[in-house]
Coordinates of C-alpha atoms in Angstrom, one line a residue:
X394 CA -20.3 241.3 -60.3
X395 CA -23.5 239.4 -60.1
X396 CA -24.5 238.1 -56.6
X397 CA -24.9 234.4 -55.7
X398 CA -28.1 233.1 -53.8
X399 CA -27.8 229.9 -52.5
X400 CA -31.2 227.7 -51.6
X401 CA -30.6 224.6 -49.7
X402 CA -30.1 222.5 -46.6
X403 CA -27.5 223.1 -43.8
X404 CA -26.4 219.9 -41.5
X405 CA -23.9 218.8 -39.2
X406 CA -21.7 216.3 -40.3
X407 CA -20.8 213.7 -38.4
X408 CA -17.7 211.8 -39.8
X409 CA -15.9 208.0 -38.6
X410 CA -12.9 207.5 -41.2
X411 CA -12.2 203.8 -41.1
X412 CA -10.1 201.3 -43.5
X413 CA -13.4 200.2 -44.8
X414 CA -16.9 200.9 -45.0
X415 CA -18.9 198.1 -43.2
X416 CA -21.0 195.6 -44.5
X417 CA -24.7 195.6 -43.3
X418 CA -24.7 194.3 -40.1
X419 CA -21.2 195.0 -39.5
X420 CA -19.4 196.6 -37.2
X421 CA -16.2 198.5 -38.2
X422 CA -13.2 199.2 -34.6
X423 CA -10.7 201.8 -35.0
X424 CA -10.9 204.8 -37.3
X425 CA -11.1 209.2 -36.4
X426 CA -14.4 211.3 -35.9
X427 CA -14.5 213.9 -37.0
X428 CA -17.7 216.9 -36.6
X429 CA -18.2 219.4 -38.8
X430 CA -20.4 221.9 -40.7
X431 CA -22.1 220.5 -43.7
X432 CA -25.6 220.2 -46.0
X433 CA -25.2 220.2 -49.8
X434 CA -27.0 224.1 -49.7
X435 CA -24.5 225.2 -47.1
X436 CA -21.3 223.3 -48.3
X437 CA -22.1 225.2 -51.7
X438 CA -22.3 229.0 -50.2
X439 CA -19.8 228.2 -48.2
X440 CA -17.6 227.6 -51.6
X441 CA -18.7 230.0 -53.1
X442 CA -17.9 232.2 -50.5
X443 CA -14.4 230.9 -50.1
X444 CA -13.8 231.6 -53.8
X445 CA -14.2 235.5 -53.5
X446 CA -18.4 235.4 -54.4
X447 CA -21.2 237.1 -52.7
X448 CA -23.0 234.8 -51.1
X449 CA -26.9 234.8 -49.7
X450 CA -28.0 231.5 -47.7
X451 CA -31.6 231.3 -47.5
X452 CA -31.9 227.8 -45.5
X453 CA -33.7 226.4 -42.5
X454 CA -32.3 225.6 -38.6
X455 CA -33.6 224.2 -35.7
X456 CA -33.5 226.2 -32.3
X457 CA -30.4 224.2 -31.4
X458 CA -26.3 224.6 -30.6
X459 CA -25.9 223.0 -34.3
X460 CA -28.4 225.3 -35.5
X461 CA -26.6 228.1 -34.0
X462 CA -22.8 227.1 -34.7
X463 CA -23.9 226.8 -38.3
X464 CA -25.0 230.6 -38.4
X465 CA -21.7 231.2 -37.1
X466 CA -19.9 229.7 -39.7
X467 CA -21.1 231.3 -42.6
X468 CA -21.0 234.7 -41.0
X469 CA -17.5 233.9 -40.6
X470 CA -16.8 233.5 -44.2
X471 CA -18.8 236.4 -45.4
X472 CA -22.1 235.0 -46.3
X473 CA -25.6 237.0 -45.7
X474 CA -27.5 235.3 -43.1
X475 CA -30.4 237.8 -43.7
X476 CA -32.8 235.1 -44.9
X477 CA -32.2 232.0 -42.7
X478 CA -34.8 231.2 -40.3
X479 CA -35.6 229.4 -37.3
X480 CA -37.4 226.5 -36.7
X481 CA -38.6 225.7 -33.6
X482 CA -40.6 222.8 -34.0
X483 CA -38.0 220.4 -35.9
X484 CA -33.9 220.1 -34.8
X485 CA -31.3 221.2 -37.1
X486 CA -30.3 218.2 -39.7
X487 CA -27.8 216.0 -39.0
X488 CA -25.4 213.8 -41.5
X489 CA -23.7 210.8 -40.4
X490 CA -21.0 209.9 -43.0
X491 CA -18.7 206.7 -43.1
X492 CA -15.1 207.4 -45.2
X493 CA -12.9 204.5 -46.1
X494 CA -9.5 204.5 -46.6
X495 CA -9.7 205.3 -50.5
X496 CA -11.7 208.4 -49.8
X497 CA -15.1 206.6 -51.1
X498 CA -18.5 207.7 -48.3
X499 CA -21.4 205.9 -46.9
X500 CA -23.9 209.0 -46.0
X501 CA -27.0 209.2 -44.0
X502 CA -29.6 212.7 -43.4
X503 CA -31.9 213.5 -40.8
X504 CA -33.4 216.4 -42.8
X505 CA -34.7 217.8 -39.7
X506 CA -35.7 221.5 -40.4
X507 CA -34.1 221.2 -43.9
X508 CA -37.5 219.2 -44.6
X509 CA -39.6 222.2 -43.4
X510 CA -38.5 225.0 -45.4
X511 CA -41.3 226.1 -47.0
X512 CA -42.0 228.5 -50.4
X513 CA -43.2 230.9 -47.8
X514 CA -39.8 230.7 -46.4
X515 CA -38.4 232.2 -49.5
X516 CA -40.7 235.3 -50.3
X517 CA -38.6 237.9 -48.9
X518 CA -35.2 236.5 -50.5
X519 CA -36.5 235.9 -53.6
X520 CA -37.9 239.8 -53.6
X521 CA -33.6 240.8 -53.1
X522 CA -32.8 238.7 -56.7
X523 CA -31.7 241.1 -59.7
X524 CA -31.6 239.8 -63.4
X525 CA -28.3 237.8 -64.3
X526 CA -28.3 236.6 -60.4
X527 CA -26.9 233.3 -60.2
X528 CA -29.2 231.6 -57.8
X529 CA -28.1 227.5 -57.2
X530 CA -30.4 225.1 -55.6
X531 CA -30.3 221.3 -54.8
X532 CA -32.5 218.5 -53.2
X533 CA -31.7 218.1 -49.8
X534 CA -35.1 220.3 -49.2
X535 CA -38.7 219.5 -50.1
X536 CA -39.6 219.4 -54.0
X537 CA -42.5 222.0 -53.5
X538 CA -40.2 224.3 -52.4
X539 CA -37.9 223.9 -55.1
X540 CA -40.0 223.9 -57.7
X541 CA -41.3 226.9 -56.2
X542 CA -38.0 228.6 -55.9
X543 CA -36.8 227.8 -59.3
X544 CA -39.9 229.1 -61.1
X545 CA -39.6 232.3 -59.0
X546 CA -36.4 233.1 -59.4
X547 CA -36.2 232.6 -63.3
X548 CA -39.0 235.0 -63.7
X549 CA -36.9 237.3 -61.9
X550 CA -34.0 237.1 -64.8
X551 CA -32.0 235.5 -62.4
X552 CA -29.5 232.1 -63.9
X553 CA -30.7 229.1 -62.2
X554 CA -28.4 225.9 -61.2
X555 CA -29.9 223.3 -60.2
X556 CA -28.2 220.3 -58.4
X557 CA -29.9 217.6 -58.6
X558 CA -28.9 215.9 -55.9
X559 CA -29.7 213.6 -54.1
X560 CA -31.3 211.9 -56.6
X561 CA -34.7 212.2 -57.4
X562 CA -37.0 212.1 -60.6
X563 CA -38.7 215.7 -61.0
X564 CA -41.8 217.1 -62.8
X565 CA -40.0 218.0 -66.6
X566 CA -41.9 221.5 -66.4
X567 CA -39.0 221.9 -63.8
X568 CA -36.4 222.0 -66.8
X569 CA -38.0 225.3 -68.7
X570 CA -36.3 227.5 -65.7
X571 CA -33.1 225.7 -65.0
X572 CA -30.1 227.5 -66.8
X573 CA -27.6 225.1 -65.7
X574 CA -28.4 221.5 -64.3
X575 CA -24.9 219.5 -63.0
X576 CA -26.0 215.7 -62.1
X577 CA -23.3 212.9 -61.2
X578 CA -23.2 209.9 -63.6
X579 CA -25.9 208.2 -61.2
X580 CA -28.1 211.5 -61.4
X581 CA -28.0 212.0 -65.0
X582 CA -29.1 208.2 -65.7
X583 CA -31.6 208.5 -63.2
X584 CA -33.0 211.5 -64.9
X585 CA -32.7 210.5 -68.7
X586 CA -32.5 206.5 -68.7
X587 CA -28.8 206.8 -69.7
X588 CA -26.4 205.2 -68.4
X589 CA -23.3 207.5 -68.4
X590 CA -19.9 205.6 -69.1
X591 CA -18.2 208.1 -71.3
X592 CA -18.4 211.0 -73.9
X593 CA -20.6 209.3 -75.6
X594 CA -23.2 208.7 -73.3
X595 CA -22.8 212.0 -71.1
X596 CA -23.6 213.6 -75.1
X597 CA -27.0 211.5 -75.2
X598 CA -28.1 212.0 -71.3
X599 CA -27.5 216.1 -72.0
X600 CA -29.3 216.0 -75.1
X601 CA -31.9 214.9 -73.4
X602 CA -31.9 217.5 -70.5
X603 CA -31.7 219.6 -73.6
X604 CA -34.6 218.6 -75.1
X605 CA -36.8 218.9 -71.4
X606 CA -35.6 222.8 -71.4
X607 CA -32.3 223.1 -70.3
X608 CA -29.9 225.6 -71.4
X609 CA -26.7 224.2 -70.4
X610 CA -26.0 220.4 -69.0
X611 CA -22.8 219.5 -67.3
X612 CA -22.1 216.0 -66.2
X613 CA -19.7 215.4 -63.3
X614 CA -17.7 212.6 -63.7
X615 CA -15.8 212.1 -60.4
X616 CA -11.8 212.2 -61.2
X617 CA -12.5 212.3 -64.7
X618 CA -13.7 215.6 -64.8
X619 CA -17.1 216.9 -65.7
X620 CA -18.9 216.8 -69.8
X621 CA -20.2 220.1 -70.9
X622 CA -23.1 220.1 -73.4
X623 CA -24.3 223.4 -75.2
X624 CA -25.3 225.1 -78.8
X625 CA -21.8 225.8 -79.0
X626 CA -19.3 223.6 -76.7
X627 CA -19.8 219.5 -76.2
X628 CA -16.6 218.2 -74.5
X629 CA -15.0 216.5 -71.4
X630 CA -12.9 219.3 -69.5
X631 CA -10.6 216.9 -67.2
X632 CA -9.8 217.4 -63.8
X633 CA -6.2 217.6 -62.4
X634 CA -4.6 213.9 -60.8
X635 CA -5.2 214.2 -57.2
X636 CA -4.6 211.6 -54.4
X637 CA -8.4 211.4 -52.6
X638 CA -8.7 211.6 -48.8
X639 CA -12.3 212.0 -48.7
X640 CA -14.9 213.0 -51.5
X641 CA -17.8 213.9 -49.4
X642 CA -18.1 217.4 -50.3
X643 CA -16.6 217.3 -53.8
X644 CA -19.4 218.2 -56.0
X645 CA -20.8 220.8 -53.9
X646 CA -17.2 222.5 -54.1
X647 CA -17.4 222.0 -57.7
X648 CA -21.0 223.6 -57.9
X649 CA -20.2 226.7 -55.9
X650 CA -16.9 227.3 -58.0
X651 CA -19.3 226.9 -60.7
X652 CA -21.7 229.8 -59.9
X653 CA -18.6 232.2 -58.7
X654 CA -17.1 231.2 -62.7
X655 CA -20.8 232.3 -63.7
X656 CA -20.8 235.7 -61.8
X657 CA -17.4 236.7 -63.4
X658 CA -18.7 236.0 -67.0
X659 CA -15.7 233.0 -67.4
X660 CA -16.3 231.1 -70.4
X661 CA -18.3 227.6 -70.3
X662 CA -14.8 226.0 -70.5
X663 CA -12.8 228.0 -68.3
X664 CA -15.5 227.7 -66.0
X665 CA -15.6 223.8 -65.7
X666 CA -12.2 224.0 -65.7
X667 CA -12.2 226.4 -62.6
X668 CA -15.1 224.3 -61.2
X669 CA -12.9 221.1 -61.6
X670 CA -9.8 222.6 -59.9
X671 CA -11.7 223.6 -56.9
X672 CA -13.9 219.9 -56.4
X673 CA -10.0 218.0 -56.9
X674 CA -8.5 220.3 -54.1
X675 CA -11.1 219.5 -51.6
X676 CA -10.9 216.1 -52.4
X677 CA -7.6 215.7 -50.9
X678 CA -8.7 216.8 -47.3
X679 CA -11.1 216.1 -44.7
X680 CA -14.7 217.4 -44.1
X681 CA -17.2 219.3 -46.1
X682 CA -16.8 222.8 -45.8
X683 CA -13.8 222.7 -44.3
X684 CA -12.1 221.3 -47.7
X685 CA -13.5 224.2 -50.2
X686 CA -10.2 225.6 -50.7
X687 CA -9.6 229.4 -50.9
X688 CA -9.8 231.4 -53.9
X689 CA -5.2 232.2 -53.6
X690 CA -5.0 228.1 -53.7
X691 CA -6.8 228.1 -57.3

């Protein structure tokens, strides 16, 4: 089996669940806190991990307690901490996210150290990639460095996701070495000028992405499910009815199911479809990493 690396931010999420999210200049009584691990790099090896993959983290912490507690975690689910280093000029980032009772999320990052991991950060990580590595990357760290990565690690043969999120426009010579890109509705428009209601427009904004260098585009679309666009299959694969608690960490669930699918050769639509399961289990509990479900509840 193919190994997963996993480039990206780790945070600590700081969570208030309330009956509403408040207006600007509002203040919102009552409601749970809740702290937890979190960062759309570490939520997705942290997945991964859950689902049964092997899992390098290559990210960036401050000299901290959160820092340190965050090291802990993945360690406790089996990831390779090998490659995450220390900063000791910058604390470890911080999330503060509002929930309301529909499950819908107000979020706010301090990057903190997330915002200082350099290419030079990455050398010796990139140097452990084989060919048909899955390696899956996001946003929540300097653009540099992830044009830097993604470059790198498709001229090592290795199958590059990129997340792009949070949204951000990037340089198109970024597309040539992404294998798999999976933007949200407000992502994909962002990137193409599409706004994505339906099949329809999810086929135009991947065409698109296509056309930039892509090999594969897939589209999440919340409870709907997610679009897949390819040579060979262009379809919405639905996601099972769930009741939402809290959607904070549903598409990095859905990305690191994705690139555990990848490393076990599913097919594109058994893929989604396992990637889909996942993000609607972890929908229906609290917390980011704490709501990846295991690989016995798929």
């Amino acid at each position: 089996m193919s190994s997963i690396f996993v480039i990206g931010s780790s945070n600590t999420d700081m969570v208030i669940r309330s009956e509403k999210l408040p207006a600007p200049g509002e203040t919102i009584l009552g409601g749970e806190f809740l702290m937890t691990a979190g960062g759309k790099g570490a939520n997705q090896a942290v997945a991964a991990a859950k689902l049964g993959g092997k899992v390098t983290f290559a990210c960036k912490v401050g000299e901290d307690i959160f820092g340190r507690q965050a090291v802990q975690g993945f360690k406790d689910v089996g990831i390779n901490t090998d490659f995450i280093c220390t900063d000791v000029h910058h604390p470890s980032g911080v999330a503060l996210i509002l929930v309301d009772a529909k499950g819908e999320n107000s979020i706010a990052v301090a990057p903190g150290a997330n915002g200082n991991l350099q290419p030079a950060d990455l050398e010796k990580v990139i140097e452990q990639i084989n060919p048909g590595d899955i390696v899956l990357i996001q946003l929540e760290i300097p653009i540099q460095t992830v044009a830097y990565a993604v470059e790198q690690c498709h001229q090592k043969g290795a199958k590059v996701i990129l997340n792009p999120a949070p949204a951000c426009l990037l340089d198109d010579t970024l597309f040539q070495h992404v294998h798999t890109i999976t933007p949200n509705e407000t992502e994909a428009e962002l990137l193409t000028g599409i706004k994505v209601t339906g099949e329809q427009s999810a086929a135009e904004a991947a065409a698109i992405l296509m056309d930039k260098g892509v090999k594969n585009v897939i589209i999440t679309l919340g409870s709907k499910g997610a679009y897949h666009h390819d040579n060979l299959l262009n379809k919405i694969i639905p996601s099972p009815l769930v009741t939402a608690v809290d959607s904070t960490a549903a598409g990095d669930v859905f990305n690191g199911a994705l690139a555990v699918a990848l490393t076990e050769n599913m097919d594109p639509e058994a893929a989604v479809a396992f990637a889909c399961k996942a993000a609607a289990i972890s929908v229906t509990r609290m917390g980011a990493q704490a709501s990846a479900p295991l690989r016995r509840e798929l």
